[in-house]
Amino acid sequence: MANPVSLKHLATTVAVFLLVTFSFAQNVEWAAKVEGVSSEFVWNAAPGSYTAKTVLGEPSCFIYGKGIGIAWAPSKQKSDVPEYLHVSFANAIQVRQIIVNEMQNSGSLTHITLFDTEGVAHVGYDEPQPKPSPNGLFIYMIPLTPYKVVGLKAEFNTNLVNGYINVDAIGVSSSDTPYTHKLNEVPASLFVSDAERLSDNVNTNASELLPVISPDGSTLYFTRQNHPGNLGTDKSKQDIWVSTKDSVGGFKMAVNLGEPINNANNNSLCSVTPDGQTALLLNVYRADGSSSVGMSMTKKGVDGWQFPEEVIIQDFYNRNQYGEYHLNADNKTMVMAVQRDDAIGNKDVYVSFLNDDGKWTVPMNLGGEVNTAEGETSPFLAPDRRTLYFASSGWPGYGGRDLFMSTRLDESWTKWSKPINLGSKINTAGFDAYFVVPASGEYAYFTSNKGDEYKEDIHRIKLPNALRPKPVVLVKGRVLNAKTNEPLGADIIYESYLTRSVMGSAKSDANDGKYQIVLPSGSSYGFLASSKGYASLNENIDLTNLKDYNEITRDLYLFPLEKGQVIRLNNVFFDTDKYNFRTETSFELNRLVSMLKEYVNLKIEVSGHTDSTGDDAHNQQLSTNRAKAVYNYLIENKIPSDRISFKGYGESKPVATNSTEAGKQQNRRVEFLILEN
């Protein structure tokens, strides 16, 4: 059995001068294809690292002296023959300057050959005794070539330096202006304040890691290491702690979450669902008190958190001893940083989706627009399901590991915007990771050691609009018995009318009936609660044109399946003066079909109603036709005709005044009456 894992916190302290800008364009052709290589260093722990392919594209690192896997290294430190890289470019251009970005041990580049479009070789650079380049950035200016260059071969005499050489990128440019590194980052000027360290109620002399903020921003979970309040005799192990906000918005003194989710092993909480009823935990909890690699889920019952159950992911494995996981607010999408056989280098970011059988799909790599040949960690997928925050040592940044943001561009989950560095207000020369935001996106919480390798704290910063996810709505309320008004524990689902699919799920608290769900912008939704022995009154909300974050309160009612109970079908939609269903109606009617198939003794009457607008006879016929349309749908779906009937009541049974538009809307309805159960 593999050993359970703890959170990784590794820092490298460096200093480097960077020319930074938010957006930039420099006329450089970077290597697009490897045509040949003398040798490659093989790192069995991450086979994709240090290969010749790592030189392709623009520079991945601006920090000299940092030997990393996103840069090519030859198989040996010293070789009797020249080591070389032969690359080609996507576009042939005339060349004014040659660029080679070296990560360490600069001073071995002795010869460069340029190849024109006819395959003719030209000497571009020749220096048997080269000097080290400033900060490892080799820039060689030459007269503009009369020919167009399509390829380049760089040769290195590794006997001239001590240690491995490390080449990150090779490029050519026709510009007279020497190339300079420019960091693709969010400018500090966009932030209204600096990052603040949370108070001593949260941060201590121990290490505080992995903040998890509830969607409403009121509860902060985090992992604490080397603290005397941790369970077990070995205080170097990690425990889960929690703090809630007080009346003035500060966090109260954190408390250990206790058993059963904390024990003598390493314990970390990765995510908590918007309803606060389910948490994703690191490691698999065993009944004998031991742990193993994987994940677990714990649910909140009447008496608190229950014993965690293993999360089953198809073909799950992690070649790395560390892994980070995040469950999205929809309860159906999980992102993770693990090392698998198709990883580009070290740990990559993957996504997995919940199947109907409760198991998760095989993790899918997000691809090279997010992942690098180095390591990616601590992914967080915002409630909009589009905005991804993650830490990486494989994209240009300030230190050992920086925080980045990327946006999903389509439904393939492999097309992403170029990651943008979150900037100097957040990133430091040390370790920065575990970036999370509440549903509002107003503030971000993250872990940083500010260059102190042995001490991590949780910080908070107000985000500029450029770094916030797309707006969402936080819907909260209570699930209640419509007859007695008592709170109920129930399952809640929400569906998109745009995609005609279930988008997420939640649970209400069994004690007080409270629930919370997060709905992304860009769609109309139906949502409802369900519980054994009850029928639900469904709700809907249109967020197609949502521009700003919002919070609304909406109680959900469940009706006992008793004789005489009348239940409105809220999400049955007809066009004006028509009785043909609109597409989104299928969700509501399919649930009615399922309920009738589950409760085989249930008999109902479907009734149609109108407002008082128009002719009485016309309204009577319209209401009858609409009720019959529902009846026909049930018959088509194998519900016996002796269990259902229909009737139109026209405008004879209003439930509100017909003198207002709001009242008329309530009167235009389809209901069903329970005749027998």
XYZ file of C-alpha atoms in Angstrom:
677
model
C 0.000 0.000 0.000
C 1.350 3.430 -0.944
C 2.017 5.938 1.782
C -0.528 8.723 2.378
C 0.631 12.128 1.294
C 0.905 15.575 2.797
C 0.869 18.950 1.127
C 4.051 20.013 -0.599
C 5.648 23.348 0.237
C 8.945 23.952 -1.508
C 10.589 27.321 -1.934
C 13.528 28.652 -3.894
C 14.755 32.142 -3.073
C 16.195 34.068 -6.009
C 16.637 37.658 -7.097
C 16.512 38.911 -10.674
C 15.763 42.150 -12.474
C 12.751 41.806 -14.773
C 11.293 44.200 -17.285
C 7.571 43.620 -16.843
C 4.426 44.574 -18.676
C 0.804 43.429 -18.762
C 0.639 42.822 -22.505
C 3.457 42.776 -24.988
C 4.430 41.775 -28.473
C 7.980 41.316 -29.682
C 8.830 40.303 -33.219
C 10.586 37.035 -32.427
C 10.338 33.680 -34.155
C 10.810 31.039 -31.476
C 11.776 27.454 -32.228
C 8.745 25.490 -33.424
C 10.224 22.056 -34.135
C 13.236 20.012 -33.043
C 15.150 18.770 -36.080
C 17.958 17.107 -34.148
C 19.679 16.859 -30.769
C 22.976 15.396 -29.597
C 21.640 13.902 -26.348
C 19.071 14.457 -23.621
C 19.192 14.133 -19.858
C 16.807 11.424 -18.681
C 14.981 12.008 -15.408
C 12.987 8.885 -14.693
C 10.764 10.680 -12.196
C 9.500 13.025 -14.944
C 10.373 11.710 -18.433
C 9.098 14.845 -20.195
C 11.537 17.136 -18.414
C 14.917 18.274 -19.798
C 14.101 17.024 -23.310
C 14.877 18.900 -26.516
C 11.173 19.693 -26.952
C 11.330 21.964 -23.905
C 13.161 24.603 -25.989
C 10.140 25.056 -28.263
C 8.173 28.265 -27.931
C 8.979 31.444 -26.071
C 11.047 31.481 -22.853
C 9.516 29.681 -19.887
C 11.749 31.156 -17.208
C 13.620 34.435 -16.717
C 15.525 33.447 -13.581
C 19.138 32.563 -14.266
C 20.755 29.989 -12.025
C 17.569 27.986 -11.713
C 18.195 24.670 -13.458
C 14.750 23.397 -14.330
C 13.000 20.668 -16.289
C 11.387 23.096 -18.737
C 14.822 23.567 -20.330
C 16.920 21.122 -22.359
C 19.930 19.502 -20.717
C 22.342 17.064 -22.394
C 22.883 13.584 -21.010
C 26.271 14.424 -19.450
C 27.809 17.423 -17.725
C 30.911 17.194 -19.918
C 31.248 15.633 -23.350
C 34.198 14.957 -25.659
C 32.157 16.136 -28.642
C 29.956 19.233 -28.964
C 26.411 18.962 -27.700
C 23.913 20.540 -30.079
C 20.312 21.499 -30.706
C 18.945 21.808 -34.241
C 15.576 23.581 -34.455
C 13.348 25.056 -37.149
C 10.906 27.970 -37.127
C 7.288 28.188 -38.229
C 8.013 31.225 -40.404
C 11.148 32.028 -42.382
C 12.446 35.560 -41.715
C 15.510 37.681 -42.302
C 17.584 37.697 -39.127
C 19.144 40.639 -37.303
C 19.611 38.978 -33.915
C 19.927 35.489 -32.450
C 18.489 34.719 -29.006
C 19.331 31.792 -26.724
C 17.899 31.721 -23.197
C 20.188 29.687 -20.892
C 19.114 28.785 -17.380
C 22.483 27.945 -15.861
C 26.200 27.588 -16.656
C 26.194 30.067 -19.504
C 29.433 30.316 -21.469
C 29.512 27.086 -23.473
C 27.745 28.259 -26.672
C 30.499 28.231 -29.306
C 28.872 27.985 -32.724
C 25.541 28.782 -34.413
C 24.603 27.746 -37.935
C 21.692 29.383 -39.760
C 19.797 27.511 -42.477
C 18.002 29.342 -45.263
C 14.905 28.207 -47.141
C 17.061 26.339 -49.684
C 18.780 24.341 -46.931
C 22.071 26.214 -47.341
C 24.079 26.565 -44.105
C 25.460 29.955 -43.018
C 27.705 30.766 -40.064
C 25.729 32.914 -37.661
C 28.105 32.887 -34.698
C 31.507 31.386 -33.960
C 33.442 31.870 -30.710
C 35.707 29.089 -29.362
C 36.088 30.862 -25.988
C 32.715 32.453 -25.253
C 31.989 34.532 -22.182
C 28.970 33.923 -19.966
C 25.917 35.943 -21.012
C 24.383 38.414 -18.537
C 21.648 36.562 -16.652
C 22.012 33.710 -19.147
C 20.302 35.642 -21.962
C 22.483 35.297 -25.081
C 21.706 37.969 -27.689
C 23.944 38.203 -30.748
C 23.377 41.037 -33.205
C 24.394 40.441 -36.836
C 23.881 42.359 -40.078
C 20.411 41.668 -41.445
C 20.695 38.480 -43.482
C 19.869 38.837 -47.194
C 18.273 35.398 -46.995
C 15.380 34.146 -44.894
C 16.240 31.817 -42.038
C 14.095 28.740 -41.421
C 16.371 26.756 -39.081
C 19.209 27.052 -36.573
C 21.783 24.727 -35.027
C 23.404 25.735 -31.724
C 26.570 23.922 -30.576
C 27.906 23.844 -27.015
C 31.332 22.936 -25.624
C 30.298 21.637 -22.212
C 33.930 21.323 -21.099
C 34.058 25.121 -20.766
C 31.675 25.188 -17.774
C 31.133 23.260 -14.570
C 27.824 21.451 -14.286
C 24.937 20.832 -16.658
C 23.963 23.408 -19.250
C 20.255 24.208 -19.412
C 18.721 25.820 -22.534
C 15.171 27.133 -22.289
C 14.456 28.807 -25.647
C 15.983 29.636 -29.035
C 14.733 32.434 -31.266
C 15.584 34.804 -34.097
C 14.372 38.318 -34.862
C 14.666 40.891 -37.634
C 14.366 43.770 -35.153
C 17.192 46.248 -34.541
C 16.113 46.505 -30.894
C 17.704 43.810 -28.714
C 15.222 41.390 -27.217
C 14.385 41.790 -23.519
C 12.421 39.503 -21.225
C 8.949 40.855 -20.554
C 6.757 39.147 -18.000
C 3.113 38.600 -18.951
C 1.649 39.730 -15.660
C -1.109 41.758 -14.069
C 0.355 45.206 -13.293
C 0.498 46.206 -9.649
C -1.312 49.453 -10.495
C -4.586 47.540 -10.956
C -4.655 46.495 -7.302
C -6.164 48.897 -4.775
C -4.178 47.441 -1.871
C -1.369 45.085 -0.939
C -1.894 41.510 0.166
C -2.571 41.302 3.888
C -1.569 38.527 6.241
C -4.603 37.218 8.106
C -4.634 37.815 11.843
C -3.112 35.620 14.524
C -6.543 34.026 14.919
C -5.609 32.144 11.740
C -1.823 32.407 11.338
C 0.616 31.126 13.953
C 4.259 30.139 14.254
C 3.213 26.885 12.577
C 2.613 26.508 8.831
C -0.848 27.438 7.549
C -1.587 25.929 4.144
C -4.379 25.277 1.649
C -7.057 27.861 2.489
C -10.579 26.856 1.441
C -13.123 29.669 1.603
C -16.872 29.016 1.566
C -18.746 30.561 -1.406
C -20.309 33.236 0.802
C -16.895 34.082 2.280
C -17.967 33.446 5.864
C -16.014 30.266 6.682
C -12.314 29.543 6.178
C -10.919 26.012 6.327
C -7.176 25.458 6.163
C -4.411 22.962 6.889
C -2.028 23.504 9.793
C 1.317 21.744 10.282
C 3.702 21.634 13.263
C 1.088 22.935 15.675
C 0.642 21.713 19.276
C -3.135 21.627 18.793
C -2.947 18.983 16.079
C -4.197 15.518 16.974
C -1.781 12.651 17.497
C 1.633 12.624 19.116
C 3.542 13.636 15.966
C 2.780 17.345 15.673
C 4.604 17.577 12.342
C 1.567 15.904 10.807
C -1.139 18.087 9.276
C -4.647 18.763 10.608
C -7.693 20.631 9.308
C -8.722 23.807 11.122
C -11.662 26.166 10.644
C -12.444 29.809 11.384
C -15.670 31.757 10.849
C -16.174 35.483 10.448
C -17.373 37.643 13.303
C -19.898 40.491 13.124
C -17.313 42.990 11.862
C -15.854 40.747 9.151
C -12.754 39.464 10.925
C -11.974 35.797 11.394
C -12.509 34.296 14.843
C -9.969 32.114 16.630
C -9.510 28.979 14.532
C -10.418 25.609 16.019
C -9.323 22.087 15.156
C -12.088 20.357 13.213
C -11.572 17.224 15.291
C -12.407 13.604 14.598
C -13.281 11.755 12.440
C -11.760 13.896 9.659
C -8.657 14.651 11.727
C -6.594 11.779 13.095
C -2.957 10.954 13.791
C -2.112 10.983 10.056
C -1.777 13.842 7.572
C -5.173 15.484 7.069
C -6.129 18.197 4.588
C -9.445 19.549 3.363
C -9.334 20.244 -0.393
C -12.814 21.678 -1.027
C -16.165 22.237 0.601
C -19.403 22.356 -1.375
C -21.470 25.581 -1.516
C -24.090 24.064 0.774
C -21.422 23.330 3.396
C -22.661 19.739 3.620
C -19.860 17.876 1.812
C -16.072 18.173 1.934
C -13.358 16.656 -0.260
C -10.425 15.379 1.800
C -6.892 14.345 0.952
C -6.121 10.615 1.375
C -8.321 7.574 1.849
C -9.442 6.979 5.444
C -9.343 3.371 6.638
C -11.456 1.943 9.444
C -8.326 0.858 11.342
C -7.110 4.473 11.525
C -4.576 4.213 8.699
C -4.576 6.201 5.454
C -3.608 5.579 1.840
C -3.173 7.603 -1.338
C -6.352 8.995 -2.862
C -9.281 11.130 -1.803
C -12.299 10.860 0.447
C -15.639 12.594 0.896
C -17.236 13.424 4.209
C -20.845 14.523 4.604
C -22.360 16.537 7.417
C -25.090 14.742 9.330
C -27.255 15.708 12.271
C -24.341 15.030 14.639
C -21.596 16.647 12.542
C -19.092 15.372 9.980
C -19.365 11.669 9.189
C -16.557 9.169 8.651
C -15.013 9.870 5.217
C -15.713 7.510 2.324
C -13.281 6.819 -0.508
C -13.709 8.720 -3.778
C -13.512 6.316 -6.726
C -11.803 7.699 -9.840
C -11.444 5.405 -12.834
C -7.838 4.399 -13.546
C -6.559 6.674 -10.809
C -2.871 6.763 -9.980
C -0.321 9.442 -9.167
C 3.381 8.901 -9.886
C 4.233 11.830 -7.626
C 4.233 11.646 -3.843
C 2.247 14.896 -3.715
C -1.118 15.760 -5.211
C -3.652 18.575 -4.969
C -7.366 18.353 -5.705
C -10.287 20.761 -6.006
C -14.010 20.041 -6.312
C -15.853 22.728 -8.254
C -18.983 24.390 -6.876
C -21.126 22.259 -9.206
C -20.161 19.066 -7.305
C -19.576 17.409 -10.700
C -16.183 18.700 -11.843
C -12.851 18.003 -10.143
C -9.478 19.436 -11.113
C -6.291 17.901 -9.765
C -2.523 18.277 -9.991
C -1.012 14.812 -10.295
C 1.693 13.072 -12.295
C 0.421 10.490 -14.760
C 1.942 8.695 -17.724
C 0.706 11.344 -20.184
C 2.052 14.235 -18.109
C 4.100 16.774 -20.038
C 6.743 16.779 -17.339
C 6.229 16.648 -13.606
C 2.756 17.140 -12.119
C 0.123 18.412 -14.568
C -3.398 19.756 -14.102
C -6.148 17.267 -14.989
C -9.944 17.311 -14.917
C -12.383 14.529 -13.991
C -16.189 14.449 -14.120
C -18.748 12.709 -11.915
C -20.626 9.838 -13.567
C -24.206 8.868 -12.798
C -22.925 5.809 -10.908
C -21.088 8.013 -8.395
C -17.640 7.268 -9.816
C -15.367 9.802 -11.493
C -14.051 9.639 -15.059
C -10.438 8.933 -15.995
C -8.471 12.177 -15.406
C -7.972 14.180 -18.616
C -4.844 16.291 -19.115
C -5.634 19.970 -19.745
C -2.801 20.131 -22.265
C 0.196 22.304 -22.998
C -1.660 25.613 -22.837
C -1.727 25.165 -19.044
C 0.835 22.478 -18.242
C 4.608 22.628 -18.651
C 7.582 20.293 -18.402
C 8.075 21.555 -14.840
C 5.395 21.193 -12.179
C 1.881 22.608 -11.769
C 0.182 22.536 -8.374
C -2.905 23.601 -6.400
C -5.466 24.136 -9.198
C -8.668 25.997 -8.318
C -11.563 26.123 -10.774
C -13.765 29.119 -9.980
C -17.560 28.731 -9.672
C -17.958 29.974 -13.263
C -16.284 26.690 -14.405
C -14.148 28.749 -16.798
C -11.521 30.538 -14.724
C -8.599 28.423 -13.540
C -6.063 29.576 -10.960
C -2.989 27.437 -10.362
C 0.619 27.531 -9.213
C 3.509 26.649 -11.492
C 7.278 26.675 -11.653
C 7.134 26.238 -15.432
C 5.834 29.652 -16.533
C 7.850 32.895 -16.218
C 7.597 34.388 -12.758
C 9.236 35.832 -9.691
C 10.349 32.831 -7.702
C 10.208 29.169 -6.879
C 6.500 28.850 -7.659
C 4.133 31.573 -8.830
C 0.378 31.869 -9.182
C -1.309 32.133 -12.592
C -4.742 32.489 -14.156
C -6.094 30.978 -17.382
C -9.567 30.916 -18.940
C -11.217 27.926 -20.611
C -12.087 28.817 -24.216
C -14.430 25.976 -25.212
C -16.038 22.759 -24.007
C -13.077 20.517 -24.884
C -11.235 21.388 -21.647
C -7.954 21.438 -23.606
C -8.126 24.958 -25.062
C -7.121 27.684 -22.614
C -5.942 31.270 -22.741
C -2.250 31.899 -22.197
C -1.637 31.835 -18.417
C -1.076 35.271 -16.934
C 1.156 35.769 -13.912
C -0.867 37.291 -11.056
C 1.853 39.865 -10.521
C 4.123 41.222 -7.838
C 1.275 42.115 -5.476
C 0.675 38.378 -5.023
C 3.779 36.516 -6.167
C 7.110 36.654 -4.380
C 10.598 35.209 -4.710
C 9.453 32.325 -2.521
C 6.558 29.869 -2.501
C 3.076 31.093 -3.511
C 0.219 28.631 -4.013
C -3.284 27.485 -2.979
C -5.155 30.435 -4.494
C -8.936 30.407 -3.901
C -11.801 32.883 -4.268
C -15.366 32.965 -2.887
C -18.334 33.186 -5.238
C -18.140 36.986 -5.366
C -14.552 36.931 -6.645
C -13.921 40.087 -4.621
C -11.074 38.744 -2.492
C -8.564 35.964 -2.994
C -6.961 33.845 -0.284
C -3.617 32.142 -0.799
C -0.572 30.727 0.969
C 2.811 32.439 0.784
C 6.025 32.186 2.742
C 7.256 35.580 1.506
C 10.659 34.042 0.946
C 10.845 32.316 4.358
C 11.322 28.672 3.413
C 10.065 27.286 6.707
C 7.011 29.445 7.495
C 3.836 29.663 5.416
C 0.915 31.946 6.248
C -2.475 32.635 4.691
C -2.895 36.006 2.999
C -5.808 37.878 1.462
C -5.972 40.484 -1.297
C -8.754 42.404 -3.025
C -8.801 41.435 -6.691
C -9.055 43.848 -9.619
C -11.810 43.079 -12.108
C -9.232 41.705 -14.555
C -8.518 38.807 -12.190
C -12.068 38.002 -11.119
C -14.040 35.078 -12.547
C -17.191 35.626 -14.568
C -20.123 36.686 -12.363
C -22.288 34.095 -10.649
C -25.353 34.158 -8.433
C -25.263 32.679 -4.949
C -28.731 31.273 -4.273
C -29.488 30.438 -0.676
C -32.524 29.678 1.394
C -34.235 26.825 3.199
C -35.963 23.627 2.115
C -39.329 23.454 3.871
C -42.325 21.156 4.168
C -45.008 23.137 2.312
C -47.701 21.856 4.663
C -46.006 22.284 8.073
C -43.193 24.756 7.229
C -40.719 22.455 8.987
C -37.126 22.273 7.638
C -36.144 19.257 5.572
C -32.909 17.606 4.535
C -33.111 17.212 0.762
C -31.130 16.776 -2.439
C -31.018 19.823 -4.697
C -30.193 19.839 -8.395
C -29.990 22.652 -10.920
C -30.291 22.342 -14.681
C -29.340 24.587 -17.575
C -32.087 25.231 -20.090
C -29.366 26.250 -22.568
C -27.432 22.964 -22.509
C -30.412 20.840 -21.378
C -28.253 19.142 -18.773
C -27.903 18.877 -15.014
C -25.232 21.405 -14.031
C -24.783 20.626 -10.357
C -26.160 19.374 -7.072
C -26.290 20.225 -3.382
C -27.871 19.128 -0.107
C -29.812 21.049 2.485
C -28.885 20.857 6.154
C -30.955 18.219 7.928
C -31.212 20.398 11.057
C -32.310 23.778 9.703
C -33.060 23.100 6.027
C -30.524 25.681 4.822
C -28.957 25.294 1.390
C -26.633 27.212 -0.924
C -25.923 26.770 -4.627
C -23.856 28.767 -7.107
C -25.242 29.407 -10.596
C -22.861 30.659 -13.331
C -23.926 33.407 -15.729
C -24.896 32.796 -19.338
C -27.908 30.499 -18.970
C -31.400 30.089 -17.572
C -31.760 27.494 -14.834
C -34.349 25.377 -13.155
C -33.631 24.143 -9.641
C -35.505 22.061 -7.107
C -35.243 20.044 -3.931
C -36.278 16.399 -3.678
C -36.861 14.048 -0.775
C -38.510 10.664 -0.335
C -42.295 10.953 -0.036
C -42.475 14.521 -1.345
C -43.118 16.321 -4.608
C -41.138 19.453 -5.349
C -42.172 22.935 -6.401
C -39.552 23.840 -8.955
C -37.988 27.278 -9.307
C -36.305 28.985 -12.242
C -33.992 31.928 -12.791
C -32.623 33.620 -15.925
C -28.932 34.570 -15.723
C -28.370 34.920 -19.466
C -27.423 38.592 -19.202
C -25.942 38.634 -15.710
C -23.298 41.379 -15.434
C -22.431 41.424 -11.730
C -22.232 39.023 -8.807
C -25.476 38.757 -6.888
C -26.980 36.924 -3.922
C -30.642 35.975 -3.727
C -32.743 34.129 -1.174
C -35.218 31.548 -2.429
C -36.902 29.007 -0.151
C -37.752 25.660 -1.753
C -40.944 23.836 -0.830
C -41.674 20.119 -0.798
C -45.249 18.856 -0.810
C -46.229 15.620 0.956
C -47.630 13.092 -1.503
C -51.056 13.073 0.139
C -54.562 12.896 -1.280
C -55.936 16.348 -2.055
C -52.515 18.000 -2.385
C -52.256 20.457 -5.302
C -48.790 20.980 -6.780
C -47.913 23.573 -9.390
C -45.673 22.636 -12.323
C -43.631 25.834 -12.288
C -41.309 25.033 -15.165
C -43.858 23.988 -17.791
C -43.526 26.662 -20.478
C -45.821 27.531 -23.399
C -45.569 30.329 -25.918
C -48.317 32.943 -25.712
C -51.729 31.545 -26.683
C -50.122 28.182 -27.608
C -50.305 24.718 -26.097
C -47.118 23.224 -27.565
C -44.343 22.827 -24.998
C -41.199 24.892 -25.159
C -37.981 22.828 -25.167
C -37.018 23.521 -21.560
C -40.298 21.998 -20.314
C -38.928 18.462 -20.699
C -36.990 18.730 -17.408
C -40.166 19.288 -15.407
C -42.244 16.671 -17.170
C -39.533 14.033 -16.980
C -39.452 14.477 -13.217
C -43.215 14.027 -13.087
C -42.834 10.832 -15.133
C -40.144 9.558 -12.754
C -42.284 10.313 -9.707
C -45.284 8.465 -11.148
C -43.091 5.466 -11.954
C -41.608 5.465 -8.446
C -44.952 5.798 -6.644
C -47.026 3.239 -8.528
C -50.210 3.851 -6.492
C -50.233 7.571 -7.223
C -53.171 8.883 -9.269
C -53.383 12.495 -10.396
C -55.488 15.003 -12.291
C -53.607 17.461 -14.495
C -55.321 20.845 -14.614
C -54.800 23.870 -16.858
C -55.551 27.475 -15.864
C -55.458 30.894 -17.565
C -55.764 34.527 -16.568
C -58.849 36.596 -17.412
C -57.458 38.162 -20.570
C -59.568 37.382 -23.641
C -62.719 35.408 -24.303
C -63.958 32.959 -21.628
C -64.589 30.165 -24.111
C -61.173 30.606 -25.697
C -59.494 30.498 -22.283
C -61.433 27.372 -21.374
C -60.296 25.601 -24.540
C -56.677 26.806 -24.172
C -56.466 25.544 -20.578
C -57.923 22.186 -21.615
C -55.462 21.842 -24.489
C -52.500 22.625 -22.235
C -53.618 20.106 -19.609
C -54.123 17.539 -22.364
C -50.599 18.212 -23.699
C -49.178 17.236 -20.302
C -51.486 14.200 -20.176
C -50.323 13.066 -23.625
C -46.679 13.422 -22.615
C -47.262 11.147 -19.621
C -49.061 8.576 -21.792
C -46.189 8.648 -24.313
C -43.823 7.890 -21.439
C -45.666 4.710 -20.404
C -47.801 6.057 -17.549
C -51.073 4.032 -17.518
C -54.121 6.066 -18.510
C -56.110 4.832 -15.502
C -53.725 6.737 -13.204
C -54.000 10.146 -14.865
C -56.732 12.469 -16.074
C -56.833 16.070 -17.282
C -59.168 19.035 -17.105
C -59.168 22.673 -18.151
C -60.541 25.268 -15.740
C -60.013 28.363 -17.861
C -60.043 31.498 -15.717
C -62.417 30.060 -13.097
C -59.855 29.312 -10.375
C -57.495 32.283 -9.987
C -54.874 32.159 -7.238
C -54.083 35.890 -7.498
C -55.620 39.108 -8.762
C -55.985 39.586 -12.517
C -55.537 43.348 -12.173
C -51.719 43.161 -12.271
C -49.246 41.466 -14.603
C -47.682 39.626 -11.672
C -51.073 38.279 -10.652
C -51.926 37.230 -14.191
C -48.644 35.359 -14.440
C -49.487 33.382 -11.308
C -52.904 32.524 -12.707
C -51.449 31.147 -15.967
C -50.388 27.749 -14.670
C -50.496 23.970 -14.931
C -51.015 21.952 -11.740
C -51.691 18.421 -10.690
C -54.041 17.246 -7.957
C -53.275 14.044 -6.063
C -56.426 11.918 -6.287
C -55.064 8.816 -4.621
C -51.850 7.500 -3.083
